[in-house]
């Protein structure tokens, strides 16, 4: 009896039109309306993607085929599941006429810094077009106290991406991380981490951008700082190689050389500084010492 009562309460189909109308009208604040609009747009985009995947790929452009490869990858539903309903997120509109969608592409890459509260903040974004012309390369104040500007691993730089026209394809390597940083939910994407794969390896093992480019050109010299403009250009070049020269999508497995001094080290990446050392000791019940890699640098914008 309780189960039946609960089911009737949760099923809108068992409510009258008047009751449902009154319920919807109770959300009369501007923030409520924005939330509903965003939820509706997300749902509309998902339906558009479902229809896109159901259509025959026979007449798709090479760019659209790479979008399909990305959307059909087993990791896509996991990696691209964003909290798009949150107030500070932007949900782009999907072109309803996907068959007439533009093949124009923009490649994006972001750089992050570690903040003192353990979170990460966006500090630079770079965007290039198909001609590798720079469309955006700007810095932004992260508005947080920064613990580590990662001068060894990355440079530092940024600003949020403002507009994406209907049908524009976003290109990037592990692009979900950049969209997460930008807080943009965009459906038409080409992720080079999905398009290319290692020979004989599991599909879940994604090739790094540096390894992909070792078979054509170097993204950066070993030990050089990460530069998001170089990476945006590299991702676009990889896609153009597929579109124009129709290169293969499989590369040989790469075994990175490891120094003998590092053989007994276990790297725990992105552990918040607020996590007490004793918790790490409990999680890994062995005798070990902690070597914290955090560099404090004071820089202003």
Short mmCIF file of C-alpha atoms in Angstrom, two decimals:
data_model
loop_
_atom_site.label_atom_id
_atom_site.label_comp_id
_atom_site.label_asym_id
_atom_site.label_seq_id
_atom_site.Cartn_x
_atom_site.Cartn_y
_atom_site.Cartn_z
CA UNK A 1 0.00 0.00 0.00
CA UNK A 2 2.84 2.38 0.88
CA UNK A 3 4.68 1.48 -2.33
CA UNK A 4 1.60 2.20 -4.41
CA UNK A 5 1.04 5.52 -2.64
CA UNK A 6 4.66 6.57 -3.15
CA UNK A 7 4.64 5.61 -6.80
CA UNK A 8 1.54 7.71 -7.45
CA UNK A 9 3.17 10.73 -5.83
CA UNK A 10 6.36 10.47 -7.89
CA UNK A 11 4.66 9.82 -11.25
CA UNK A 12 3.66 13.11 -12.97
CA UNK A 13 1.47 11.10 -15.33
CA UNK A 14 -0.91 10.45 -12.45
CA UNK A 15 -1.33 14.15 -11.72
CA UNK A 16 -3.97 16.35 -13.33
CA UNK A 17 -2.99 19.11 -15.76
CA UNK A 18 -4.15 21.74 -13.27
CA UNK A 19 -1.94 20.33 -10.52
CA UNK A 20 1.09 20.12 -12.81
CA UNK A 21 0.50 23.65 -14.11
CA UNK A 22 0.24 25.01 -10.58
CA UNK A 23 3.46 23.19 -9.66
CA UNK A 24 5.39 24.66 -12.59
CA UNK A 25 4.05 28.17 -11.92
CA UNK A 26 5.29 27.95 -8.35
CA UNK A 27 8.82 28.33 -9.76
CA UNK A 28 8.49 32.00 -10.59
CA UNK A 29 11.93 33.26 -9.64
CA UNK A 30 14.37 34.18 -12.38
CA UNK A 31 16.91 31.63 -11.16
CA UNK A 32 14.24 28.91 -11.28
CA UNK A 33 13.37 29.80 -14.87
CA UNK A 34 17.04 29.77 -15.87
CA UNK A 35 17.46 26.35 -14.30
CA UNK A 36 14.43 24.95 -16.16
CA UNK A 37 15.69 26.43 -19.44
CA UNK A 38 19.09 24.84 -18.90
CA UNK A 39 17.58 21.43 -18.07
CA UNK A 40 15.37 21.62 -21.17
CA UNK A 41 18.36 22.59 -23.34
CA UNK A 42 20.46 19.72 -21.97
CA UNK A 43 17.66 17.27 -22.67
CA UNK A 44 17.18 18.68 -26.17
CA UNK A 45 20.91 18.34 -26.87
CA UNK A 46 20.93 14.72 -25.67
CA UNK A 47 17.95 13.90 -27.90
CA UNK A 48 19.74 15.55 -30.82
CA UNK A 49 22.83 13.41 -30.18
CA UNK A 50 20.74 10.24 -29.99
CA UNK A 51 19.18 11.11 -33.34
CA UNK A 52 22.61 11.93 -34.79
CA UNK A 53 23.95 8.52 -33.76
CA UNK A 54 20.90 6.76 -35.19
CA UNK A 55 21.36 8.36 -38.60
CA UNK A 56 23.42 6.59 -41.22
CA UNK A 57 27.06 7.77 -41.24
CA UNK A 58 27.25 7.25 -45.01
CA UNK A 59 26.74 10.93 -45.87
CA UNK A 60 28.64 12.43 -42.95
CA UNK A 61 31.66 14.63 -43.49
CA UNK A 62 35.04 13.45 -42.20
CA UNK A 63 34.75 15.93 -39.35
CA UNK A 64 31.32 14.61 -38.38
CA UNK A 65 32.65 11.05 -38.48
CA UNK A 66 35.25 11.98 -35.86
CA UNK A 67 32.50 13.52 -33.75
CA UNK A 68 30.69 10.19 -34.00
CA UNK A 69 33.85 8.32 -32.92
CA UNK A 70 34.03 10.54 -29.84
CA UNK A 71 30.34 10.25 -28.93
CA UNK A 72 30.36 6.45 -29.36
CA UNK A 73 33.47 5.88 -27.24
CA UNK A 74 32.68 3.81 -24.11
CA UNK A 75 34.31 6.42 -21.87
CA UNK A 76 32.28 9.34 -23.27
CA UNK A 77 29.22 8.99 -20.97
CA UNK A 78 31.56 8.94 -17.97
CA UNK A 79 34.08 11.61 -18.92
CA UNK A 80 31.55 14.04 -20.36
CA UNK A 81 28.96 13.82 -17.59
CA UNK A 82 28.98 17.43 -16.40
CA UNK A 83 27.01 19.24 -13.64
CA UNK A 84 25.56 21.41 -16.39
CA UNK A 85 22.53 22.40 -14.32
CA UNK A 86 24.73 24.40 -11.94
CA UNK A 87 24.26 28.14 -12.10
CA UNK A 88 27.76 28.99 -13.35
CA UNK A 89 27.71 26.53 -16.27
CA UNK A 90 26.96 27.39 -19.90
CA UNK A 91 25.03 24.93 -22.07
CA UNK A 92 25.48 25.60 -25.78
CA UNK A 93 22.61 25.00 -28.17
CA UNK A 94 22.89 22.07 -30.52
CA UNK A 95 22.09 22.79 -34.15
CA UNK A 96 18.79 21.00 -34.78
CA UNK A 97 19.72 20.42 -38.42
CA UNK A 98 22.78 18.29 -37.77
CA UNK A 99 22.94 17.27 -41.41
CA UNK A 100 23.55 20.93 -42.27
CA UNK A 101 25.90 21.52 -39.35
CA UNK A 102 29.06 23.46 -39.97
CA UNK A 103 32.32 21.56 -40.18
CA UNK A 104 34.17 24.53 -38.72
CA UNK A 105 36.43 23.49 -35.86
CA UNK A 106 38.07 25.22 -32.93
CA UNK A 107 40.75 23.58 -30.79
CA UNK A 108 40.95 24.53 -27.13
CA UNK A 109 43.37 23.84 -24.31
CA UNK A 110 43.49 25.20 -20.76
CA UNK A 111 46.05 25.57 -18.01
CA UNK A 112 45.32 25.16 -14.33
CA UNK A 113 46.96 26.06 -11.03
CA UNK A 114 46.67 24.44 -7.62
CA UNK A 115 44.98 26.69 -5.07
CA UNK A 116 45.59 26.72 -1.33
CA UNK A 117 42.13 25.30 -0.64
CA UNK A 118 43.10 22.13 -2.54
CA UNK A 119 41.04 22.97 -5.61
CA UNK A 120 42.23 23.88 -9.09
CA UNK A 121 41.62 27.14 -10.92
CA UNK A 122 41.75 28.05 -14.56
CA UNK A 123 44.42 30.65 -15.43
CA UNK A 124 44.84 30.47 -19.21
CA UNK A 125 42.82 29.37 -22.23
CA UNK A 126 44.00 29.13 -25.82
CA UNK A 127 41.81 28.62 -28.88
CA UNK A 128 42.98 28.12 -32.46
CA UNK A 129 41.03 27.58 -35.68
CA UNK A 130 41.61 25.14 -38.54
CA UNK A 131 44.28 27.40 -39.99
CA UNK A 132 46.07 27.34 -36.61
CA UNK A 133 45.36 31.04 -36.23
CA UNK A 134 45.09 32.08 -32.59
CA UNK A 135 41.52 33.13 -31.78
CA UNK A 136 42.02 33.46 -28.03
CA UNK A 137 45.05 33.46 -25.74
CA UNK A 138 44.35 35.24 -22.49
CA UNK A 139 45.01 35.20 -18.75
CA UNK A 140 42.55 35.49 -15.91
CA UNK A 141 42.86 36.07 -12.20
CA UNK A 142 41.85 32.80 -10.50
CA UNK A 143 40.34 34.83 -7.61
CA UNK A 144 41.88 32.39 -5.13
CA UNK A 145 45.10 32.16 -3.20
CA UNK A 146 47.39 30.07 -5.35
CA UNK A 147 49.61 27.45 -3.75
CA UNK A 148 51.38 26.16 -6.83
CA UNK A 149 51.67 27.83 -10.22
CA UNK A 150 53.27 24.63 -11.55
CA UNK A 151 56.17 26.39 -13.21
CA UNK A 152 57.86 22.99 -13.66
CA UNK A 153 54.87 21.22 -15.25
CA UNK A 154 52.94 24.08 -16.82
CA UNK A 155 53.05 27.72 -17.65
CA UNK A 156 50.23 29.96 -16.43
CA UNK A 157 47.57 31.83 -18.30
CA UNK A 158 43.48 32.46 -19.23
CA UNK A 159 39.80 33.74 -19.80
CA UNK A 160 36.45 31.95 -20.34
CA UNK A 161 35.29 31.04 -23.79
CA UNK A 162 32.42 33.36 -24.69
CA UNK A 163 30.63 32.06 -27.74
CA UNK A 164 30.18 28.88 -29.72
CA UNK A 165 28.09 29.10 -32.86
CA UNK A 166 25.64 26.35 -33.73
CA UNK A 167 27.40 23.33 -35.12
CA UNK A 168 30.94 24.49 -34.31
CA UNK A 169 33.05 21.46 -33.39
CA UNK A 170 35.36 21.77 -30.42
CA UNK A 171 38.62 19.84 -30.69
CA UNK A 172 40.99 18.89 -27.90
CA UNK A 173 42.94 16.15 -26.18
CA UNK A 174 41.02 14.86 -23.14
CA UNK A 175 38.75 17.77 -23.95
CA UNK A 176 36.41 16.93 -21.08
CA UNK A 177 38.98 18.37 -18.66
CA UNK A 178 39.04 21.66 -20.54
CA UNK A 179 35.25 21.87 -20.73
CA UNK A 180 35.09 21.10 -17.02
CA UNK A 181 37.51 23.96 -16.36
CA UNK A 182 35.59 26.33 -18.64
CA UNK A 183 32.24 25.14 -17.25
CA UNK A 184 30.87 24.71 -20.76
CA UNK A 185 28.70 21.78 -21.85
CA UNK A 186 29.16 21.47 -25.61
CA UNK A 187 27.97 18.41 -27.50
CA UNK A 188 29.79 18.55 -30.84
CA UNK A 189 33.32 17.57 -29.84
CA UNK A 190 36.30 15.65 -31.21
CA UNK A 191 38.51 14.20 -28.50
CA UNK A 192 41.85 13.02 -29.87
CA UNK A 193 42.30 10.86 -26.77
CA UNK A 194 39.33 8.84 -28.13
CA UNK A 195 40.13 9.03 -31.84
CA UNK A 196 43.61 7.52 -31.48
CA UNK A 197 44.59 4.42 -29.53
CA UNK A 198 47.54 2.18 -28.68
CA UNK A 199 47.96 -1.04 -30.63
CA UNK A 200 47.04 -4.06 -28.55
CA UNK A 201 46.11 -1.99 -25.52
CA UNK A 202 42.77 -1.74 -23.69
CA UNK A 203 40.41 0.91 -25.00
CA UNK A 204 40.48 2.58 -21.60
CA UNK A 205 44.20 3.35 -22.00
CA UNK A 206 44.35 6.74 -23.65
CA UNK A 207 47.50 7.84 -25.47
CA UNK A 208 49.04 11.07 -24.22
CA UNK A 209 49.20 14.01 -26.58
CA UNK A 210 52.98 13.95 -26.40
CA UNK A 211 53.11 10.26 -27.39
CA UNK A 212 50.70 10.83 -30.28
CA UNK A 213 52.85 13.62 -31.64
CA UNK A 214 56.10 11.68 -31.34
CA UNK A 215 55.08 9.95 -34.55
CA UNK A 216 54.78 13.21 -36.46
CA UNK A 217 56.34 16.08 -34.54
CA UNK A 218 57.19 16.97 -30.95
CA UNK A 219 54.68 18.97 -28.93
CA UNK A 220 57.42 20.05 -26.55
CA UNK A 221 60.93 19.03 -25.64
CA UNK A 222 61.30 16.72 -22.65
CA UNK A 223 61.36 18.77 -19.45
CA UNK A 224 59.95 21.90 -21.09
CA UNK A 225 56.95 23.66 -19.48
CA UNK A 226 53.49 22.79 -20.73
CA UNK A 227 52.11 25.43 -23.08
CA UNK A 228 48.41 25.27 -23.84
CA UNK A 229 48.79 27.13 -27.15
CA UNK A 230 51.15 24.41 -28.39
CA UNK A 231 48.73 21.72 -27.21
CA UNK A 232 45.70 23.33 -28.86
CA UNK A 233 47.63 23.50 -32.15
CA UNK A 234 48.81 19.90 -31.73
CA UNK A 235 45.26 18.60 -31.20
CA UNK A 236 44.04 20.48 -34.29
CA UNK A 237 46.96 19.14 -36.37
CA UNK A 238 46.09 15.59 -35.34
CA UNK A 239 42.47 16.04 -36.42
CA UNK A 240 43.53 17.65 -39.71
CA UNK A 241 45.86 14.69 -40.29
CA UNK A 242 42.83 12.40 -40.00
CA UNK A 243 40.58 14.61 -42.13
CA UNK A 244 43.02 15.64 -44.87
CA UNK A 245 45.59 12.84 -45.03
CA UNK A 246 43.39 10.09 -43.53
CA UNK A 247 46.17 8.83 -41.27
CA UNK A 248 45.58 5.72 -39.19
CA UNK A 249 44.22 5.84 -35.66
CA UNK A 250 46.59 3.31 -34.03
CA UNK A 251 50.07 4.03 -32.67
CA UNK A 252 52.66 1.64 -31.16
CA UNK A 253 52.65 1.28 -27.39
CA UNK A 254 55.21 3.56 -25.78
CA UNK A 255 57.22 2.57 -22.72
CA UNK A 256 58.51 5.62 -20.92
CA UNK A 257 62.02 5.44 -19.51
CA UNK A 258 62.03 5.60 -15.71
CA UNK A 259 65.08 6.59 -13.69
CA UNK A 260 66.32 3.94 -11.24
CA UNK A 261 65.84 6.42 -8.39
CA UNK A 262 62.14 6.64 -9.21
CA UNK A 263 61.44 2.91 -9.51
CA UNK A 264 60.39 2.63 -5.87
CA UNK A 265 58.18 5.73 -5.95
CA UNK A 266 54.40 5.78 -6.21
CA UNK A 267 52.95 9.01 -7.60
CA UNK A 268 49.66 10.08 -6.06
CA UNK A 269 48.36 12.85 -8.31
CA UNK A 270 46.13 15.74 -7.21
CA UNK A 271 45.83 14.79 -3.56
CA UNK A 272 44.44 17.91 -1.82
CA UNK A 273 46.88 19.49 0.59
CA UNK A 274 44.16 19.45 3.23
CA UNK A 275 44.29 15.62 3.45
CA UNK A 276 46.19 14.66 6.64
CA UNK A 277 49.26 12.45 6.18
CA UNK A 278 47.83 9.92 8.64
CA UNK A 279 44.95 9.22 6.23
CA UNK A 280 47.40 8.34 3.48
CA UNK A 281 49.25 6.09 5.91
CA UNK A 282 45.98 4.28 6.70
CA UNK A 283 45.09 3.95 3.00
CA UNK A 284 48.45 2.36 2.15
CA UNK A 285 49.45 0.13 5.08
CA UNK A 286 53.18 -0.07 4.31
CA UNK A 287 56.30 1.69 5.51
CA UNK A 288 56.90 4.70 3.30
CA UNK A 289 57.84 8.35 3.43
CA UNK A 290 55.87 11.21 1.91
CA UNK A 291 57.58 13.51 -0.57
CA UNK A 292 55.25 16.46 -1.15
CA UNK A 293 55.73 18.27 -4.44
CA UNK A 294 54.22 21.72 -3.80
CA UNK A 295 56.03 24.89 -4.77
CA UNK A 296 54.88 28.23 -3.36
CA UNK A 297 55.27 31.19 -5.67
CA UNK A 298 53.75 34.62 -5.13
CA UNK A 299 52.63 36.24 -8.34
CA UNK A 300 50.03 38.92 -8.94
CA UNK A 301 47.72 39.82 -11.79
#
